Tab-separated table of N, CA and C in Angstrom:
chain	number	residue	atom	x	y	z
V	93	MET	N	0.847	-1.185	0.040
V	93	MET	CA	0.103	0.018	-0.197
V	93	MET	C	0.710	1.047	0.002
V	94	ILE	N	1.753	1.157	0.943
V	94	ILE	CA	2.758	2.381	1.084
V	94	ILE	C	3.570	2.594	-0.446
V	95	LYS	N	3.908	1.271	-0.787
V	95	LYS	CA	4.705	1.289	-1.895
V	95	LYS	C	3.951	1.786	-3.267
V	96	ARG	N	2.633	1.793	-3.251
V	96	ARG	CA	1.782	2.436	-4.167
V	96	ARG	C	1.784	4.153	-3.918
V	97	GLN	N	1.528	4.140	-2.897
V	97	GLN	CA	1.492	5.802	-2.548
V	97	GLN	C	2.459	6.461	-3.045
V	98	VAL	N	3.739	5.647	-2.730
V	98	VAL	CA	4.957	6.461	-3.359
V	98	VAL	C	5.272	6.646	-4.670
V	99	LEU	N	4.849	5.129	-5.389
V	99	LEU	CA	4.725	5.342	-6.770
V	99	LEU	C	3.573	6.363	-7.425
V	100	ARG	N	2.668	6.809	-6.948
V	100	ARG	CA	1.787	7.656	-7.271
V	100	ARG	C	2.352	9.030	-7.177
V	101	ALA	N	2.854	9.338	-6.071
V	101	ALA	CA	3.468	10.706	-5.620
V	101	ALA	C	4.622	10.733	-6.811
V	102	VAL	N	5.405	9.957	-6.966
V	102	VAL	CA	6.844	9.905	-8.039
V	102	VAL	C	5.801	10.429	-9.573
V	103	ALA	N	4.806	9.312	-9.628
V	103	ALA	CA	4.318	9.892	-10.910
V	103	ALA	C	3.586	11.202	-10.854
V	104	VAL	N	2.999	11.578	-9.902
V	104	VAL	CA	2.454	12.846	-10.137
V	104	VAL	C	3.370	14.037	-10.015
V	105	VAL	N	4.754	13.994	-9.544
V	105	VAL	CA	5.628	14.672	-9.746
V	105	VAL	C	6.298	14.664	-11.104
V	106	GLY	N	6.014	13.793	-11.556
V	106	GLY	CA	6.952	13.433	-13.207
V	106	GLY	C	6.151	14.262	-14.046
V	107	LEU	N	4.550	13.885	-13.617
V	107	LEU	CA	3.472	14.611	-14.585
V	107	LEU	C	3.426	16.128	-14.553
V	108	SER	N	3.632	16.546	-13.452
V	108	SER	CA	3.651	18.050	-13.001
V	108	SER	C	4.897	18.429	-13.542
V	109	GLY	N	5.847	17.998	-13.794
V	109	GLY	CA	7.293	18.365	-14.390
V	109	GLY	C	6.931	18.552	-15.866
V	110	VAL	N	6.337	17.471	-16.421
V	110	VAL	CA	5.924	17.414	-17.861
V	110	VAL	C	5.181	18.722	-18.317
V	111	LEU	N	3.862	18.687	-17.078
V	111	LEU	CA	3.102	19.929	-17.930
V	111	LEU	C	3.800	21.416	-17.471
V	112	ILE	N	4.285	21.310	-16.594
V	112	ILE	CA	5.271	22.785	-16.338
V	112	ILE	C	6.111	23.140	-17.624
V	113	THR	N	6.764	21.939	-17.856
V	113	THR	CA	7.572	22.109	-19.287
V	113	THR	C	6.721	22.231	-20.388
V	114	GLY	N	5.437	21.833	-20.474
V	114	GLY	CA	4.735	21.791	-21.556
V	114	GLY	C	4.249	23.169	-21.761
V	115	CYS	N	4.222	23.987	-20.371
V	115	CYS	CA	3.570	25.543	-20.437
V	115	CYS	C	4.536	26.178	-20.736
V	116	ASN	N	6.079	25.942	-20.212
V	116	ASN	CA	7.013	26.728	-20.498
V	116	ASN	C	7.565	26.816	-22.140
V	117	ASP	N	7.317	25.504	-22.728
V	117	ASP	CA	7.636	25.466	-23.991
V	117	ASP	C	6.665	25.911	-24.733
V	118	SER	N	5.260	26.197	-24.402
V	118	SER	CA	4.226	27.137	-25.347
V	118	SER	C	4.769	28.551	-25.355
V	119	GLU	N	5.659	28.904	-24.137
V	119	GLU	CA	5.667	30.626	-23.963
V	119	GLU	C	7.155	30.605	-24.827
V	120	GLY	N	7.557	29.579	-25.227
V	120	GLY	CA	9.023	29.782	-26.135
V	120	GLY	C	10.189	29.755	-24.999
V	121	ALA	N	9.984	28.854	-24.288
V	121	ALA	CA	11.183	28.568	-23.567
V	121	ALA	C	12.288	27.327	-24.025
V	122	ASN	N	13.165	27.658	-23.595
V	122	ASN	CA	14.195	26.744	-24.467
V	122	ASN	C	14.246	25.534	-23.622
V	123	ARG	N	13.987	24.151	-24.162
V	123	ARG	CA	13.994	22.931	-23.628
V	123	ARG	C	15.336	22.763	-23.043
V	124	SER	N	16.657	22.961	-23.313
V	124	SER	CA	17.605	22.648	-22.942
V	124	SER	C	17.968	23.293	-21.408
V	125	ASP	N	17.002	24.289	-21.053
V	125	ASP	CA	17.154	24.961	-19.729
V	125	ASP	C	16.128	24.311	-18.594
V	126	GLN	N	15.381	23.457	-19.291
V	126	GLN	CA	14.580	22.644	-18.036
V	126	GLN	C	14.950	21.341	-17.937
V	127	PRO	N	14.676	21.431	-16.565
V	127	PRO	CA	15.408	20.226	-15.744
V	127	PRO	C	14.530	18.837	-16.159
V	128	SER	N	15.587	17.827	-16.289
V	128	SER	CA	15.198	16.466	-16.695
V	128	SER	C	14.273	15.858	-15.691
V	129	VAL	N	13.030	15.301	-15.874
V	129	VAL	CA	12.179	14.916	-14.906
V	129	VAL	C	12.965	13.102	-14.521
V	130	SER	N	13.623	12.789	-15.793
V	130	SER	CA	14.105	11.443	-15.441
V	130	SER	C	15.078	11.277	-14.665
V	131	SER	N	15.897	12.518	-14.374
V	131	SER	CA	17.209	12.620	-13.449
V	131	SER	C	16.540	12.562	-12.217
V	132	SER	N	15.190	12.326	-11.598
V	132	SER	CA	14.772	12.617	-10.461
V	132	SER	C	15.483	11.274	-9.283
V	133	SER	N	16.039	11.834	-8.463
V	133	SER	CA	16.558	10.799	-7.485
V	133	SER	C	15.522	9.789	-6.684
V	134	SER	N	14.473	10.229	-6.828
V	134	SER	CA	13.267	9.448	-6.160
V	134	SER	C	12.524	8.260	-6.792
V	135	ILE	N	13.282	8.416	-8.151
V	135	ILE	CA	12.927	6.770	-9.073
V	135	ILE	C	13.887	5.795	-8.542
V	136	GLU	N	14.995	6.120	-8.227
V	136	GLU	CA	16.065	5.179	-7.765
V	136	GLU	C	15.909	4.360	-6.874
V	137	PRO	N	15.318	4.764	-5.547
V	137	PRO	CA	15.140	3.711	-4.777
V	137	PRO	C	14.057	2.474	-5.256
V	138	VAL	N	13.059	2.828	-5.940
V	138	VAL	CA	12.321	1.899	-6.505
V	138	VAL	C	12.982	0.900	-7.337
V	139	SER	N	13.720	1.482	-8.214
V	139	SER	CA	14.738	0.510	-8.866
V	139	SER	C	15.648	-0.248	-8.242
V	140	ALA	N	16.192	0.392	-7.091
V	140	ALA	CA	17.070	-0.652	-6.376
V	140	ALA	C	16.362	-1.758	-5.810
V	141	LYS	N	15.120	-1.300	-5.041
V	141	LYS	CA	13.973	-2.389	-4.669
V	141	LYS	C	14.040	-3.437	-5.674
V	142	ALA	N	13.556	-3.166	-6.868
V	142	ALA	CA	13.208	-4.150	-8.138
V	142	ALA	C	14.614	-4.824	-8.241
V	143	GLN	N	15.513	-4.308	-8.131
V	143	GLN	CA	16.931	-5.088	-8.633
V	143	GLN	C	17.232	-6.172	-7.313
V	144	ALA	N	17.123	-5.717	-6.318
V	144	ALA	CA	16.988	-6.574	-4.608
V	144	ALA	C	16.199	-7.673	-5.007
V	145	ALA	N	14.786	-7.473	-5.468
V	145	ALA	CA	13.812	-8.596	-5.603
V	145	ALA	C	14.189	-9.542	-6.264
V	146	GLU	N	14.955	-9.001	-7.500
V	146	GLU	CA	15.306	-9.907	-8.697
V	146	GLU	C	16.181	-11.004	-8.339
V	147	LYS	N	17.280	-10.104	-7.676
V	147	LYS	CA	18.407	-11.033	-7.174
V	147	LYS	C	17.806	-12.212	-6.112
V	148	VAL	N	17.158	-11.789	-5.080
V	148	VAL	CA	16.631	-12.801	-4.436
V	148	VAL	C	15.499	-13.967	-4.902
V	149	LYS	N	14.666	-13.477	-6.015
V	149	LYS	CA	14.129	-14.367	-6.639
V	149	LYS	C	15.011	-15.287	-7.524
V	150	LEU	N	16.031	-15.074	-8.286
V	150	LEU	CA	17.026	-15.727	-8.939
V	150	LEU	C	17.632	-16.636	-8.083
V	151	ALA	N	17.936	-16.029	-7.147
V	151	ALA	CA	19.007	-17.123	-5.810
V	151	ALA	C	17.915	-18.090	-5.156
V	152	VAL	N	16.736	-17.932	-4.896
V	152	VAL	CA	15.981	-18.610	-4.410
V	152	VAL	C	15.330	-19.985	-5.242
V	153	GLU	N	14.970	-19.061	-6.538
V	153	GLU	CA	14.668	-20.237	-7.759
V	153	GLU	C	15.419	-21.158	-8.033
V	154	GLU	N	17.106	-20.621	-8.331
V	154	GLU	CA	17.899	-21.935	-8.650
V	154	GLU	C	18.059	-22.905	-7.397
V	155	ARG	N	17.973	-22.258	-6.183
V	155	ARG	CA	18.073	-23.402	-5.113
V	155	ARG	C	16.791	-24.497	-5.239
V	156	ILE	N	15.762	-23.802	-5.345
V	156	ILE	CA	14.637	-24.279	-5.337
V	156	ILE	C	14.410	-25.564	-6.547
V	157	SER	N	14.907	-25.169	-7.585
V	157	SER	CA	14.784	-25.865	-8.927
V	157	SER	C	15.677	-27.057	-8.486
V	158	VAL	N	16.983	-26.984	-8.119
V	158	VAL	CA	17.880	-28.292	-8.048
V	158	VAL	C	17.097	-29.246	-6.950
V	159	ASP	N	16.537	-28.752	-5.909
V	159	ASP	CA	16.200	-29.631	-4.656
V	159	ASP	C	15.016	-29.984	-5.386
V	160	GLU	N	13.855	-29.235	-5.798
V	160	GLU	CA	12.582	-29.953	-6.544
V	160	GLU	C	12.877	-30.926	-7.318
V	161	GLY	N	13.709	-30.638	-8.072
V	161	GLY	CA	13.850	-31.667	-9.092
V	161	GLY	C	14.329	-33.347	-8.730
V	162	GLN	N	15.332	-33.017	-7.339
V	162	GLN	CA	15.697	-34.279	-6.842
V	162	GLN	C	14.613	-34.830	-5.846
V	163	PHE	N	13.947	-34.180	-5.205
V	163	PHE	CA	13.001	-34.489	-3.881
V	163	PHE	C	11.290	-34.348	-4.617
V	164	GLY	N	11.005	-33.614	-5.377
V	164	GLY	CA	9.664	-33.459	-5.872
V	164	GLY	C	9.187	-32.469	-4.834
V	165	SER	N	7.584	-32.228	-5.089
V	165	SER	CA	7.125	-31.321	-4.339
V	165	SER	C	5.592	-31.627	-4.462
V	166	GLY	N	4.671	-31.150	-3.317
V	166	GLY	CA	3.493	-31.433	-3.337
V	166	GLY	C	2.990	-32.966	-3.027
V	167	THR	N	2.176	-33.256	-4.146
V	167	THR	CA	2.058	-34.730	-3.979
V	167	THR	C	2.923	-35.744	-4.385
V	168	ASN	N	4.168	-35.072	-5.267
V	168	ASN	CA	5.333	-36.036	-5.257
V	168	ASN	C	6.382	-36.153	-4.403
V	169	SER	N	6.293	-35.191	-3.323
V	169	SER	CA	7.155	-35.147	-2.408
V	169	SER	C	7.029	-36.338	-1.625
V	170	PRO	N	8.296	-37.010	-1.152
V	170	PRO	CA	8.236	-37.889	-0.066
V	170	PRO	C	7.684	-37.535	1.261
V	171	CYS	N	7.433	-36.274	1.388
V	171	CYS	CA	6.723	-35.518	2.724
V	171	CYS	C	5.275	-35.538	2.313
V	172	SER	N	4.620	-35.929	1.207
V	172	SER	CA	3.279	-35.629	1.192
V	172	SER	C	2.670	-36.573	2.056
V	173	THR	N	1.693	-36.207	2.814
V	173	THR	CA	0.850	-36.825	3.661
V	173	THR	C	0.049	-38.336	3.114
V	174	SER	N	0.371	-38.717	1.529
V	174	SER	CA	-0.194	-39.549	1.047
V	174	SER	C	1.037	-40.515	0.720
V	175	SER	N	2.231	-40.007	0.927
V	175	SER	CA	3.140	-40.788	0.533
V	175	SER	C	3.735	-41.937	1.424
V	176	PRO	N	4.245	-43.053	1.053
V	176	PRO	CA	4.554	-44.199	1.964
V	176	PRO	C	6.056	-43.819	2.571
V	177	GLN	N	6.453	-42.833	1.995
V	177	GLN	CA	8.272	-42.577	2.462
V	177	GLN	C	7.919	-41.228	3.464
V	178	MET	N	6.725	-41.092	3.909
V	178	MET	CA	6.691	-39.655	4.765
V	178	MET	C	7.148	-40.062	6.067
V	179	PHE	N	7.404	-41.120	6.688
V	179	PHE	CA	7.879	-41.757	7.879
V	179	PHE	C	8.937	-42.160	7.565
V	180	THR	N	9.921	-41.868	6.699
V	180	THR	CA	11.177	-42.256	6.511
V	180	THR	C	12.222	-41.231	6.106
V	181	ALA	N	13.489	-41.850	6.024
V	181	ALA	CA	14.792	-41.197	5.899
V	181	ALA	C	14.520	-40.272	4.652
V	182	GLN	N	14.043	-40.752	3.552
V	182	GLN	CA	13.875	-39.845	2.192
V	182	GLN	C	12.993	-38.478	2.565
V	183	CYS	N	11.920	-38.366	3.244
V	183	CYS	CA	11.203	-37.489	3.590
V	183	CYS	C	12.128	-36.379	4.581
V	184	LYS	N	12.893	-36.844	5.641
V	184	LYS	CA	13.837	-36.261	6.203
V	184	LYS	C	14.997	-35.615	5.439
V	185	ALA	N	15.549	-36.429	4.320
V	185	ALA	CA	16.284	-35.645	3.397
V	185	ALA	C	15.645	-34.462	2.868
V	186	ALA	N	14.402	-34.519	2.517
V	186	ALA	CA	13.748	-33.669	1.600
V	186	ALA	C	13.512	-32.579	2.413
V	187	ALA	N	13.020	-32.790	4.003
V	187	ALA	CA	12.862	-31.743	4.787
V	187	ALA	C	14.040	-30.699	5.175
V	188	ASP	N	15.331	-31.543	5.010
V	188	ASP	CA	16.697	-30.845	5.203
V	188	ASP	C	16.999	-29.872	3.937
V	189	ALA	N	16.580	-30.668	2.823
V	189	ALA	CA	16.807	-29.513	1.605
V	189	ALA	C	15.833	-28.456	1.848
V	190	THR	N	14.398	-28.573	1.929
V	190	THR	CA	13.262	-27.459	2.219
V	190	THR	C	14.180	-26.740	3.268
V	191	SER	N	14.640	-26.971	4.237
V	191	SER	CA	14.834	-26.157	5.476
V	191	SER	C	16.273	-25.052	4.944
V	192	GLU	N	17.055	-25.923	4.008
V	192	GLU	CA	18.228	-25.215	3.709
V	192	GLU	C	17.666	-24.145	2.356
V	193	ALA	N	16.981	-24.665	1.944
V	193	ALA	CA	16.421	-23.762	0.705
V	193	ALA	C	15.666	-22.296	1.744
V	194	ALA	N	14.942	-22.639	2.483
V	194	ALA	CA	14.225	-21.519	3.335
V	194	ALA	C	15.399	-20.598	4.125
V	195	GLY	N	16.219	-21.275	4.488
V	195	GLY	CA	17.622	-20.452	4.957
V	195	GLY	C	18.070	-19.584	4.259
V	196	LEU	N	18.431	-20.299	2.819
V	196	LEU	CA	18.837	-19.308	1.730
V	196	LEU	C	17.951	-18.392	1.659
V	197	ALA	N	16.597	-18.385	1.715
V	197	ALA	CA	15.930	-17.158	1.335
V	197	ALA	C	16.095	-16.329	2.352
V	198	LEU	N	15.898	-16.650	3.716
V	198	LEU	CA	15.997	-15.471	4.536
V	198	LEU	C	17.287	-14.930	4.723
V	199	ARG	N	18.434	-15.599	4.417
V	199	ARG	CA	19.873	-14.784	4.286
V	199	ARG	C	19.584	-13.843	3.104
V	200	GLU	N	19.202	-14.081	1.936
V	200	GLU	CA	19.053	-13.313	0.848
V	200	GLU	C	18.213	-12.116	1.066
V	201	ILE	N	17.061	-12.323	1.749
V	201	ILE	CA	16.399	-11.081	2.369
V	201	ILE	C	16.795	-10.365	3.434
V	202	SER	N	17.492	-10.504	3.819
V	202	SER	CA	17.898	-9.936	5.260
V	202	SER	C	18.611	-8.838	5.165
V	203	GLY	N	17.793	-7.920	5.731
V	203	GLY	CA	18.004	-6.302	5.184
V	203	GLY	C	17.259	-5.653	4.316
V	204	HIS	N	16.400	-6.411	3.682
V	204	HIS	CA	15.561	-5.881	2.623
V	204	HIS	C	14.216	-5.828	3.022
V	205	GLN	N	13.563	-4.704	2.651
V	205	GLN	CA	12.009	-4.546	3.053
V	205	GLN	C	11.354	-5.192	1.714
V	206	GLY	N	10.103	-5.730	2.058
V	206	GLY	CA	9.240	-5.947	0.840
V	206	GLY	C	9.192	-7.691	0.622
V	207	PHE	N	9.475	-8.185	1.469
V	207	PHE	CA	9.795	-9.627	1.443
V	207	PHE	C	8.698	-10.307	2.425
V	208	ALA	N	7.846	-9.746	3.117
V	208	ALA	CA	7.106	-10.140	4.131
V	208	ALA	C	6.456	-11.530	3.989
V	209	THR	N	6.001	-11.819	2.988
V	209	THR	CA	5.336	-13.367	2.535
V	209	THR	C	6.690	-14.427	2.391
V	210	LEU	N	7.644	-14.167	1.574
V	210	LEU	CA	8.852	-14.994	1.700
V	210	LEU	C	9.489	-15.161	3.059
V	211	ASP	N	9.461	-14.163	4.127
V	211	ASP	CA	10.080	-14.290	5.358
V	211	ASP	C	9.031	-15.218	6.011
V	212	SER	N	7.867	-15.036	5.904
V	212	SER	CA	6.970	-15.970	6.839
V	212	SER	C	6.770	-17.311	6.428
V	213	VAL	N	6.927	-17.714	4.906
V	213	VAL	CA	7.071	-18.704	4.419
V	213	VAL	C	8.305	-19.625	4.920
V	214	ALA	N	9.209	-19.110	4.678
V	214	ALA	CA	10.695	-19.573	5.136
V	214	ALA	C	10.694	-19.975	6.721
V	215	ARG	N	10.182	-19.259	7.597
V	215	ARG	CA	10.216	-19.407	8.991
V	215	ARG	C	9.075	-20.461	9.152
V	216	LYS	N	8.224	-20.403	8.464
V	216	LYS	CA	7.222	-21.626	8.628
V	216	LYS	C	7.536	-22.875	8.327
V	217	LEU	N	8.363	-22.979	7.430
V	217	LEU	CA	8.950	-24.107	6.760
V	217	LEU	C	9.910	-24.599	7.735
V	218	GLN	N	11.157	-23.623	8.111
V	218	GLN	CA	12.051	-24.079	9.463
V	218	GLN	C	11.114	-24.751	10.530
V	219	ASP	N	10.205	-23.852	11.087
V	219	ASP	CA	9.527	-24.604	11.985
V	219	ASP	C	8.738	-25.918	11.729
V	220	ALA	N	8.458	-26.216	10.607
V	220	ALA	CA	7.891	-27.394	10.226
V	220	ALA	C	9.078	-28.691	10.316
V	221	VAL	N	10.085	-28.154	9.780
V	221	VAL	CA	11.387	-29.041	9.801
V	221	VAL	C	11.917	-29.330	11.081
V	222	ARG	N	12.066	-28.296	11.722
V	222	ARG	CA	12.215	-28.675	13.295
V	222	ARG	C	11.359	-29.546	14.007
V	223	THR	N	10.268	-29.518	13.886
V	223	THR	CA	9.165	-30.166	14.373
V	223	THR	C	9.238	-31.528	13.835
V	224	TYR	N	9.315	-31.852	12.718
V	224	TYR	CA	9.671	-33.061	12.126
V	224	TYR	C	10.644	-33.926	12.618
V	225	GLY	N	11.645	-33.125	12.760
V	225	GLY	CA	12.852	-33.898	13.426
V	225	GLY	C	12.784	-34.035	14.917
V	226	THR	N	11.921	-32.895	15.625
V	226	THR	CA	11.989	-33.227	16.946
V	226	THR	C	11.063	-34.431	17.726
V	227	LEU	N	10.205	-34.535	16.619
V	227	LEU	CA	9.208	-35.534	17.013
V	227	LEU	C	9.859	-36.772	16.362
V	228	GLY	N	10.710	-37.082	15.723
V	228	GLY	CA	11.130	-38.181	15.091
V	228	GLY	C	10.771	-38.726	14.139
V	229	CYS	N	9.961	-38.050	13.377
V	229	CYS	CA	8.856	-38.456	12.296
V	229	CYS	C	9.312	-39.449	11.113
V	230	ALA	N	10.866	-39.139	10.766
V	230	ALA	CA	11.598	-40.059	10.015
V	230	ALA	C	11.894	-41.481	10.525
V	231	THR	N	11.436	-41.880	11.704
V	231	THR	CA	11.774	-42.795	12.359
V	231	THR	C	10.502	-43.861	12.704
V	232	GLY	N	9.346	-43.234	12.037
V	232	GLY	CA	8.208	-44.230	11.986
V	232	GLY	C	7.578	-44.065	13.523
V	233	PRO	N	7.398	-43.056	13.982
V	233	PRO	CA	6.556	-43.388	15.253
V	233	PRO	C	5.144	-43.736	15.577
V	234	THR	N	4.914	-44.745	16.326
V	234	THR	CA	3.783	-45.194	16.394
V	234	THR	C	2.486	-44.346	17.405
V	235	ALA	N	2.901	-43.671	18.132
V	235	ALA	CA	1.910	-42.808	18.782
V	235	ALA	C	1.016	-42.045	17.950
V	236	ALA	N	-0.142	-41.907	18.110
V	236	ALA	CA	-1.364	-41.420	17.450
V	236	ALA	C	-1.247	-39.910	17.231
V	237	ASP	N	-0.788	-39.421	18.612
V	237	ASP	CA	-0.674	-37.790	18.275
V	237	ASP	C	0.558	-37.166	17.751
V	238	THR	N	1.546	-38.488	18.161
V	238	THR	CA	3.137	-37.655	17.289
V	238	THR	C	2.895	-38.088	15.628
V	239	ARG	N	1.972	-39.057	15.310
V	239	ARG	CA	1.770	-39.181	13.934
V	239	ARG	C	1.031	-38.343	13.232
V	240	LYS	N	-0.009	-37.711	13.992
V	240	LYS	CA	-0.593	-36.597	13.753
V	240	LYS	C	0.209	-35.506	13.544
V	241	ALA	N	0.897	-34.815	14.346
V	241	ALA	CA	1.909	-33.738	14.132
V	241	ALA	C	2.734	-33.865	13.096
V	242	CYS	N	3.219	-35.269	12.760
V	242	CYS	CA	4.213	-35.374	11.893
V	242	CYS	C	3.509	-35.158	10.701
V	243	LEU	N	2.372	-35.624	10.414
V	243	LEU	CA	1.104	-35.430	9.315
V	243	LEU	C	1.321	-33.799	9.045
V	244	GLU	N	1.133	-33.013	10.198
V	244	GLU	CA	1.040	-31.712	9.662
V	244	GLU	C	2.243	-30.960	9.296
V	245	SER	N	3.335	-31.226	10.097
V	245	SER	CA	4.780	-30.938	9.701
V	245	SER	C	4.980	-31.293	8.330
V	246	ALA	N	4.875	-32.694	7.801
V	246	ALA	CA	5.150	-32.951	6.590
V	246	ALA	C	4.247	-32.314	5.372
V	247	ALA	N	3.002	-32.108	5.506
V	247	ALA	CA	2.156	-31.443	4.602
V	247	ALA	C	2.845	-30.105	4.225
V	248	VAL	N	3.246	-29.264	5.387
V	248	VAL	CA	4.003	-27.792	5.214
V	248	VAL	C	5.166	-28.219	4.460
V	249	ILE	N	6.039	-29.311	4.786
V	249	ILE	CA	7.157	-29.502	4.143
V	249	ILE	C	7.075	-29.823	2.778
V	250	ALA	N	5.955	-30.558	2.057
V	250	ALA	CA	5.670	-31.064	0.880
V	250	ALA	C	5.251	-29.933	0.177
V	251	ARG	N	4.863	-29.185	0.612
V	251	ARG	CA	4.486	-27.773	-0.209
V	251	ARG	C	5.508	-26.825	0.087
V	252	GLY	N	6.590	-27.169	0.517
V	252	GLY	CA	7.738	-26.136	0.661
V	252	GLY	C	8.285	-25.128	-0.433
V	253	PHE	N	8.639	-26.136	-1.545
V	253	PHE	CA	9.208	-25.529	-2.795
V	253	PHE	C	8.462	-24.824	-3.563
V	254	PRO	N	7.101	-24.969	-3.545
V	254	PRO	CA	6.347	-24.143	-4.574
V	254	PRO	C	5.655	-22.987	-3.406
V	255	ASP	N	5.614	-22.980	-2.244
V	255	ASP	CA	5.589	-22.037	-1.416
V	255	ASP	C	6.838	-20.870	-1.317
V	256	LEU	N	7.899	-21.422	-1.338
V	256	LEU	CA	8.928	-20.483	-1.637
V	256	LEU	C	9.233	-19.854	-2.753
V	257	ARG	N	8.902	-20.426	-3.977
V	257	ARG	CA	8.694	-19.487	-5.175
V	257	ARG	C	7.635	-18.620	-5.025
V	258	SER	N	6.583	-19.205	-4.794
V	258	SER	CA	5.672	-17.741	-4.629
V	258	SER	C	5.903	-16.969	-3.754
V	259	GLY	N	6.407	-17.013	-2.696
V	259	GLY	CA	6.841	-15.988	-1.778
V	259	GLY	C	7.787	-15.056	-2.539
V	260	ALA	N	8.956	-15.713	-3.161
V	260	ALA	CA	9.972	-14.855	-3.847
V	260	ALA	C	9.100	-13.875	-5.134
V	261	ASN	N	8.158	-14.665	-5.818
V	261	ASN	CA	7.574	-13.879	-6.589
V	261	ASN	C	6.719	-12.618	-6.171
V	262	LEU	N	6.159	-12.871	-5.318
V	262	LEU	CA	5.442	-11.677	-4.400
V	262	LEU	C	6.483	-10.883	-3.953
V	263	GLY	N	7.598	-11.153	-3.612
V	263	GLY	CA	8.719	-10.366	-3.099
V	263	GLY	C	8.938	-9.252	-4.380
V	264	LEU	N	8.720	-9.613	-5.976
V	264	LEU	CA	9.337	-8.866	-6.989
V	264	LEU	C	7.633	-7.489	-6.725
V	265	ALA	N	6.782	-8.112	-6.166
V	265	ALA	CA	5.614	-6.907	-6.095
V	265	ALA	C	5.805	-6.227	-4.589
V	266	GLY	N	6.851	-6.326	-3.932
V	266	GLY	CA	6.769	-5.930	-2.398
V	266	GLY	C	6.207	-6.640	-1.420
V	267	LYS	N	5.531	-7.369	-1.413
V	267	LYS	CA	4.612	-8.369	-0.640
V	267	LYS	C	5.494	-9.349	-0.065
């Protein structure tokens, strides 16, 4: 919301400059005497944010693509709640890779604004992986309440790569 207001303000200032320039030109003013609207420094922070968002997206996407190719995601993940591998070392390996991708995302966005969704997704993933490990889900627990908690964590992990990708894409929009 604030980003939109800033962009509107920049647009209004730029449009005002064009209108003023237009009025001066009609009065015979020399164009070379007019200040260039494109040299306004207020546009540069938006560009820097866009560059940072693109850098984050590329780094996260590169990591996700490698891990997702190896482990799959969603119903193709060994951590899918319908997968027979959910309570095995295969899901633990996928969980670890997902946590590492989330950690990369958090390192990439550190110190940058406009990545609230990616930050939230990455932290949620790391919490789910931590819970999966703490409960010993990869060793096939037998207690019903433990298995239920494992199912919840595994479902978050299985959606991890697509959720990180969506968060990185939303970062391009400052969300």
